[in-house]
Structure formats: C-alpha cells, structure tokens
C-alpha cells in the first residue's frame, strides 16, 4: 500500500497491475525450469532450434502482444521454423504430462522419436511442377475397356 500511495496518481493502476503479478515467474523463468527438469529430452527437442528459449519467448511475445520490432529484428519464428518450434513445445508438454503421470520409457521414447523423425518443408521453396497434370476422360462413344 505504501508504494501505491507514494506513486503518482496517473501510474497507480499500472503499478497495481505490476505488483499483482510480481510474485509470478516470467515465461523465461518457467521455460528454464522446464528445460532443467527434463534435460535429456530437452536436449533432443531443442537441438534443431538455435537459441530455443529466446526464440520461443520472442515468438510468444510477438504473437500475443504484436510487437512488430521483434519481427523486424528477426527474433520471431515464422514459417517452417514456427512449425518446428510449436512441435517441440508440444512434444515437451506431452513428456511433462507423461512424467507427471509417472509414465516413463517407451511412451516418452516414442514422443521423442516422432519429433526427431518429423520433417518440415516450406511450400515457398518447392520446385515448380515440370508439367501440368492432365486428366484424360473417355469419350461416351468409346467402347474400349480400361487397361488393367
């Protein structure tokens, strides 16, 4: 209360909101805790994503709060990288839930293997088709049978 009373009136609402969440961990702290709690699995999941935790934080902040500066600085995952980042977090969530339910071994190995086997391709870089697809139809007067 003393802090709020000492603050300028125009900042009281903002300060009250900030103080209300001051005891909660930040996203960076929560991510760090999760990655430390599951180091072996995390190592496999984040190997494909350079600077995983920072990329995840910036991407979440951009898509939640729409901060264009983050996108302009190249800190936000998009396209195939966004799919990979989302898939890594989905796999990590599955692993956390399995471990919370005291399920270990093969189910966790399958989650990791599915993520490792995943291949993300961009449609932007797909090679052009060599020739258009042509579908031929038999004319109604044709008596020939389709070849087997």
PDB file of C-alpha atoms in Angstrom:
ATOM      1  CA  UNK A   1       0.000   0.000   0.000  1.00  0.00           C
ATOM      2  CA  UNK A   2       2.800   2.400   0.830  1.00  0.00           C
ATOM      3  CA  UNK A   3       4.267   2.013  -2.650  1.00  0.00           C
ATOM      4  CA  UNK A   4       0.920   2.732  -4.300  1.00  0.00           C
ATOM      5  CA  UNK A   5       0.342   5.747  -2.093  1.00  0.00           C
ATOM      6  CA  UNK A   6       3.781   7.134  -2.948  1.00  0.00           C
ATOM      7  CA  UNK A   7       3.315   6.665  -6.702  1.00  0.00           C
ATOM      8  CA  UNK A   8       1.910   9.426  -8.929  1.00  0.00           C
ATOM      9  CA  UNK A   9      -1.867   9.042  -9.363  1.00  0.00           C
ATOM     10  CA  UNK A  10      -1.581   8.516 -13.133  1.00  0.00           C
ATOM     11  CA  UNK A  11       0.641   5.449 -12.567  1.00  0.00           C
ATOM     12  CA  UNK A  12      -1.350   3.798  -9.745  1.00  0.00           C
ATOM     13  CA  UNK A  13      -3.417   1.441 -11.940  1.00  0.00           C
ATOM     14  CA  UNK A  14      -0.371   0.316 -13.912  1.00  0.00           C
ATOM     15  CA  UNK A  15       1.695  -0.153 -10.749  1.00  0.00           C
ATOM     16  CA  UNK A  16      -1.103  -2.063  -9.034  1.00  0.00           C
ATOM     17  CA  UNK A  17      -1.275  -4.471 -12.002  1.00  0.00           C
ATOM     18  CA  UNK A  18       2.503  -4.965 -11.953  1.00  0.00           C
ATOM     19  CA  UNK A  19       2.616  -5.571  -8.224  1.00  0.00           C
ATOM     20  CA  UNK A  20      -0.254  -8.054  -8.511  1.00  0.00           C
ATOM     21  CA  UNK A  21       1.893 -10.297 -10.730  1.00  0.00           C
ATOM     22  CA  UNK A  22       5.265  -9.599  -9.111  1.00  0.00           C
ATOM     23  CA  UNK A  23       5.378 -12.953  -7.322  1.00  0.00           C
ATOM     24  CA  UNK A  24       4.796 -14.958 -10.523  1.00  0.00           C
ATOM     25  CA  UNK A  25       7.627 -16.373 -12.596  1.00  0.00           C
ATOM     26  CA  UNK A  26       8.268 -14.902 -16.021  1.00  0.00           C
ATOM     27  CA  UNK A  27       7.963 -17.009 -19.154  1.00  0.00           C
ATOM     28  CA  UNK A  28      11.766 -17.144 -19.351  1.00  0.00           C
ATOM     29  CA  UNK A  29      11.985 -18.477 -15.786  1.00  0.00           C
ATOM     30  CA  UNK A  30       9.271 -21.074 -16.387  1.00  0.00           C
ATOM     31  CA  UNK A  31      10.927 -22.272 -19.595  1.00  0.00           C
ATOM     32  CA  UNK A  32      14.266 -22.503 -17.830  1.00  0.00           C
ATOM     33  CA  UNK A  33      12.687 -24.599 -15.055  1.00  0.00           C
ATOM     34  CA  UNK A  34      11.050 -26.989 -17.535  1.00  0.00           C
ATOM     35  CA  UNK A  35      14.227 -27.417 -19.581  1.00  0.00           C
ATOM     36  CA  UNK A  36      16.258 -28.078 -16.410  1.00  0.00           C
ATOM     37  CA  UNK A  37      13.678 -30.565 -15.123  1.00  0.00           C
ATOM     38  CA  UNK A  38      13.837 -32.614 -18.346  1.00  0.00           C
ATOM     39  CA  UNK A  39      17.425 -32.124 -19.583  1.00  0.00           C
ATOM     40  CA  UNK A  40      17.830 -35.274 -21.683  1.00  0.00           C
ATOM     41  CA  UNK A  41      14.534 -34.859 -23.514  1.00  0.00           C
ATOM     42  CA  UNK A  42      15.006 -31.114 -23.902  1.00  0.00           C
ATOM     43  CA  UNK A  43      18.427 -31.635 -25.461  1.00  0.00           C
ATOM     44  CA  UNK A  44      16.878 -33.779 -28.199  1.00  0.00           C
ATOM     45  CA  UNK A  45      13.934 -31.459 -28.757  1.00  0.00           C
ATOM     46  CA  UNK A  46      15.834 -28.195 -28.991  1.00  0.00           C
ATOM     47  CA  UNK A  47      18.833 -29.430 -30.989  1.00  0.00           C
ATOM     48  CA  UNK A  48      17.212 -28.330 -34.286  1.00  0.00           C
ATOM     49  CA  UNK A  49      16.350 -24.838 -32.998  1.00  0.00           C
ATOM     50  CA  UNK A  50      19.180 -22.390 -32.324  1.00  0.00           C
ATOM     51  CA  UNK A  51      18.641 -20.262 -29.195  1.00  0.00           C
ATOM     52  CA  UNK A  52      15.430 -22.146 -28.432  1.00  0.00           C
ATOM     53  CA  UNK A  53      14.310 -20.397 -25.231  1.00  0.00           C
ATOM     54  CA  UNK A  54      14.873 -16.877 -26.565  1.00  0.00           C
ATOM     55  CA  UNK A  55      13.197 -17.717 -29.888  1.00  0.00           C
ATOM     56  CA  UNK A  56      10.204 -19.148 -28.045  1.00  0.00           C
ATOM     57  CA  UNK A  57       9.913 -16.103 -25.752  1.00  0.00           C
ATOM     58  CA  UNK A  58      10.163 -13.598 -28.592  1.00  0.00           C
ATOM     59  CA  UNK A  59       7.731 -15.558 -30.754  1.00  0.00           C
ATOM     60  CA  UNK A  60       5.192 -15.850 -27.956  1.00  0.00           C
ATOM     61  CA  UNK A  61       5.516 -12.148 -27.161  1.00  0.00           C
ATOM     62  CA  UNK A  62       5.117 -11.181 -30.808  1.00  0.00           C
ATOM     63  CA  UNK A  63       2.018 -13.287 -31.417  1.00  0.00           C
ATOM     64  CA  UNK A  64       0.475 -12.404 -28.030  1.00  0.00           C
ATOM     65  CA  UNK A  65       1.228  -8.683 -27.848  1.00  0.00           C
ATOM     66  CA  UNK A  66       2.001  -7.956 -31.522  1.00  0.00           C
ATOM     67  CA  UNK A  67       5.381  -6.297 -31.156  1.00  0.00           C
ATOM     68  CA  UNK A  68       6.489  -5.541 -34.751  1.00  0.00           C
ATOM     69  CA  UNK A  69      10.041  -4.646 -33.641  1.00  0.00           C
ATOM     70  CA  UNK A  70      10.644  -8.295 -32.721  1.00  0.00           C
ATOM     71  CA  UNK A  71       9.642  -9.413 -36.209  1.00  0.00           C
ATOM     72  CA  UNK A  72      11.797  -6.752 -37.853  1.00  0.00           C
ATOM     73  CA  UNK A  73      14.827  -7.832 -35.803  1.00  0.00           C
ATOM     74  CA  UNK A  74      14.372 -11.446 -36.953  1.00  0.00           C
ATOM     75  CA  UNK A  75      13.742 -12.750 -33.437  1.00  0.00           C
ATOM     76  CA  UNK A  76      10.339 -14.268 -34.224  1.00  0.00           C
ATOM     77  CA  UNK A  77       9.874 -17.773 -35.607  1.00  0.00           C
ATOM     78  CA  UNK A  78       7.720 -17.955 -38.723  1.00  0.00           C
ATOM     79  CA  UNK A  79       7.007 -20.458 -41.471  1.00  0.00           C
ATOM     80  CA  UNK A  80       8.755 -23.831 -41.060  1.00  0.00           C
ATOM     81  CA  UNK A  81      10.679 -22.604 -38.012  1.00  0.00           C
ATOM     82  CA  UNK A  82       7.387 -21.734 -36.262  1.00  0.00           C
ATOM     83  CA  UNK A  83       6.061 -25.219 -37.014  1.00  0.00           C
ATOM     84  CA  UNK A  84       9.249 -26.779 -35.619  1.00  0.00           C
ATOM     85  CA  UNK A  85       9.139 -24.580 -32.502  1.00  0.00           C
ATOM     86  CA  UNK A  86       5.468 -25.386 -31.895  1.00  0.00           C
ATOM     87  CA  UNK A  87       6.064 -29.097 -32.423  1.00  0.00           C
ATOM     88  CA  UNK A  88       8.999 -29.083 -29.998  1.00  0.00           C
ATOM     89  CA  UNK A  89       6.858 -27.428 -27.337  1.00  0.00           C
ATOM     90  CA  UNK A  90       4.007 -29.857 -27.990  1.00  0.00           C
ATOM     91  CA  UNK A  91       6.390 -32.802 -27.562  1.00  0.00           C
ATOM     92  CA  UNK A  92       7.837 -31.258 -24.389  1.00  0.00           C
ATOM     93  CA  UNK A  93       4.325 -30.794 -22.998  1.00  0.00           C
ATOM     94  CA  UNK A  94       3.488 -34.430 -23.765  1.00  0.00           C
ATOM     95  CA  UNK A  95       6.659 -35.555 -21.999  1.00  0.00           C
ATOM     96  CA  UNK A  96       5.874 -33.385 -18.962  1.00  0.00           C
ATOM     97  CA  UNK A  97       2.388 -34.863 -18.746  1.00  0.00           C
ATOM     98  CA  UNK A  98       3.632 -38.429 -19.140  1.00  0.00           C
ATOM     99  CA  UNK A  99       6.210 -37.956 -16.405  1.00  0.00           C
ATOM    100  CA  UNK A 100       3.635 -36.295 -14.149  1.00  0.00           C
ATOM    101  CA  UNK A 101       1.524 -39.426 -14.575  1.00  0.00           C
ATOM    102  CA  UNK A 102       4.646 -41.480 -13.751  1.00  0.00           C
ATOM    103  CA  UNK A 103       4.786 -42.944 -17.243  1.00  0.00           C
ATOM    104  CA  UNK A 104       8.368 -43.452 -18.416  1.00  0.00           C
ATOM    105  CA  UNK A 105      10.266 -45.450 -21.005  1.00  0.00           C
ATOM    106  CA  UNK A 106       8.733 -46.358 -24.348  1.00  0.00           C
ATOM    107  CA  UNK A 107       5.930 -43.737 -24.465  1.00  0.00           C
ATOM    108  CA  UNK A 108       8.459 -40.938 -23.925  1.00  0.00           C
ATOM    109  CA  UNK A 109      10.840 -42.511 -26.412  1.00  0.00           C
ATOM    110  CA  UNK A 110       8.007 -42.549 -28.997  1.00  0.00           C
ATOM    111  CA  UNK A 111       7.270 -38.855 -28.454  1.00  0.00           C
ATOM    112  CA  UNK A 112      10.945 -38.052 -28.963  1.00  0.00           C
ATOM    113  CA  UNK A 113      11.231 -40.314 -31.999  1.00  0.00           C
ATOM    114  CA  UNK A 114       8.141 -38.803 -33.623  1.00  0.00           C
ATOM    115  CA  UNK A 115       9.611 -35.342 -33.185  1.00  0.00           C
ATOM    116  CA  UNK A 116      13.041 -36.407 -34.426  1.00  0.00           C
ATOM    117  CA  UNK A 117      11.520 -38.067 -37.498  1.00  0.00           C
ATOM    118  CA  UNK A 118       9.413 -35.021 -38.314  1.00  0.00           C
ATOM    119  CA  UNK A 119      10.406 -33.182 -41.448  1.00  0.00           C
ATOM    120  CA  UNK A 120       9.173 -29.665 -42.100  1.00  0.00           C
ATOM    121  CA  UNK A 121       9.182 -28.362 -45.641  1.00  0.00           C
ATOM    122  CA  UNK A 122       8.363 -24.925 -46.881  1.00  0.00           C
ATOM    123  CA  UNK A 123       5.927 -24.562 -49.743  1.00  0.00           C
ATOM    124  CA  UNK A 124       7.691 -21.328 -50.657  1.00  0.00           C
ATOM    125  CA  UNK A 125      10.791 -23.222 -51.725  1.00  0.00           C
ATOM    126  CA  UNK A 126       9.029 -26.104 -53.503  1.00  0.00           C
ATOM    127  CA  UNK A 127      10.275 -26.705 -57.038  1.00  0.00           C
ATOM    128  CA  UNK A 128       7.819 -25.779 -59.792  1.00  0.00           C
ATOM    129  CA  UNK A 129       5.910 -28.624 -61.401  1.00  0.00           C
ATOM    130  CA  UNK A 130       7.579 -29.976 -64.547  1.00  0.00           C
ATOM    131  CA  UNK A 131       4.307 -30.255 -66.424  1.00  0.00           C
ATOM    132  CA  UNK A 132       0.695 -29.609 -65.577  1.00  0.00           C
ATOM    133  CA  UNK A 133      -1.445 -32.530 -64.502  1.00  0.00           C
ATOM    134  CA  UNK A 134      -3.652 -33.630 -67.373  1.00  0.00           C
ATOM    135  CA  UNK A 135      -6.668 -35.800 -66.707  1.00  0.00           C
ATOM    136  CA  UNK A 136      -7.990 -37.597 -69.739  1.00  0.00           C
ATOM    137  CA  UNK A 137     -11.571 -38.753 -69.862  1.00  0.00           C
ATOM    138  CA  UNK A 138     -13.013 -41.423 -72.129  1.00  0.00           C
ATOM    139  CA  UNK A 139     -15.494 -40.112 -74.624  1.00  0.00           C
ATOM    140  CA  UNK A 140     -19.036 -41.506 -74.265  1.00  0.00           C
ATOM    141  CA  UNK A 141     -18.767 -43.218 -77.665  1.00  0.00           C
ATOM    142  CA  UNK A 142     -15.600 -45.046 -76.752  1.00  0.00           C
ATOM    143  CA  UNK A 143     -16.107 -48.801 -76.432  1.00  0.00           C
ATOM    144  CA  UNK A 144     -12.612 -49.621 -75.269  1.00  0.00           C
ATOM    145  CA  UNK A 145     -12.250 -51.085 -71.821  1.00  0.00           C
ATOM    146  CA  UNK A 146      -9.839 -49.521 -69.341  1.00  0.00           C
ATOM    147  CA  UNK A 147      -6.489 -51.247 -69.200  1.00  0.00           C
ATOM    148  CA  UNK A 148      -5.742 -53.192 -66.030  1.00  0.00           C
TER     149      UNK A 148
END
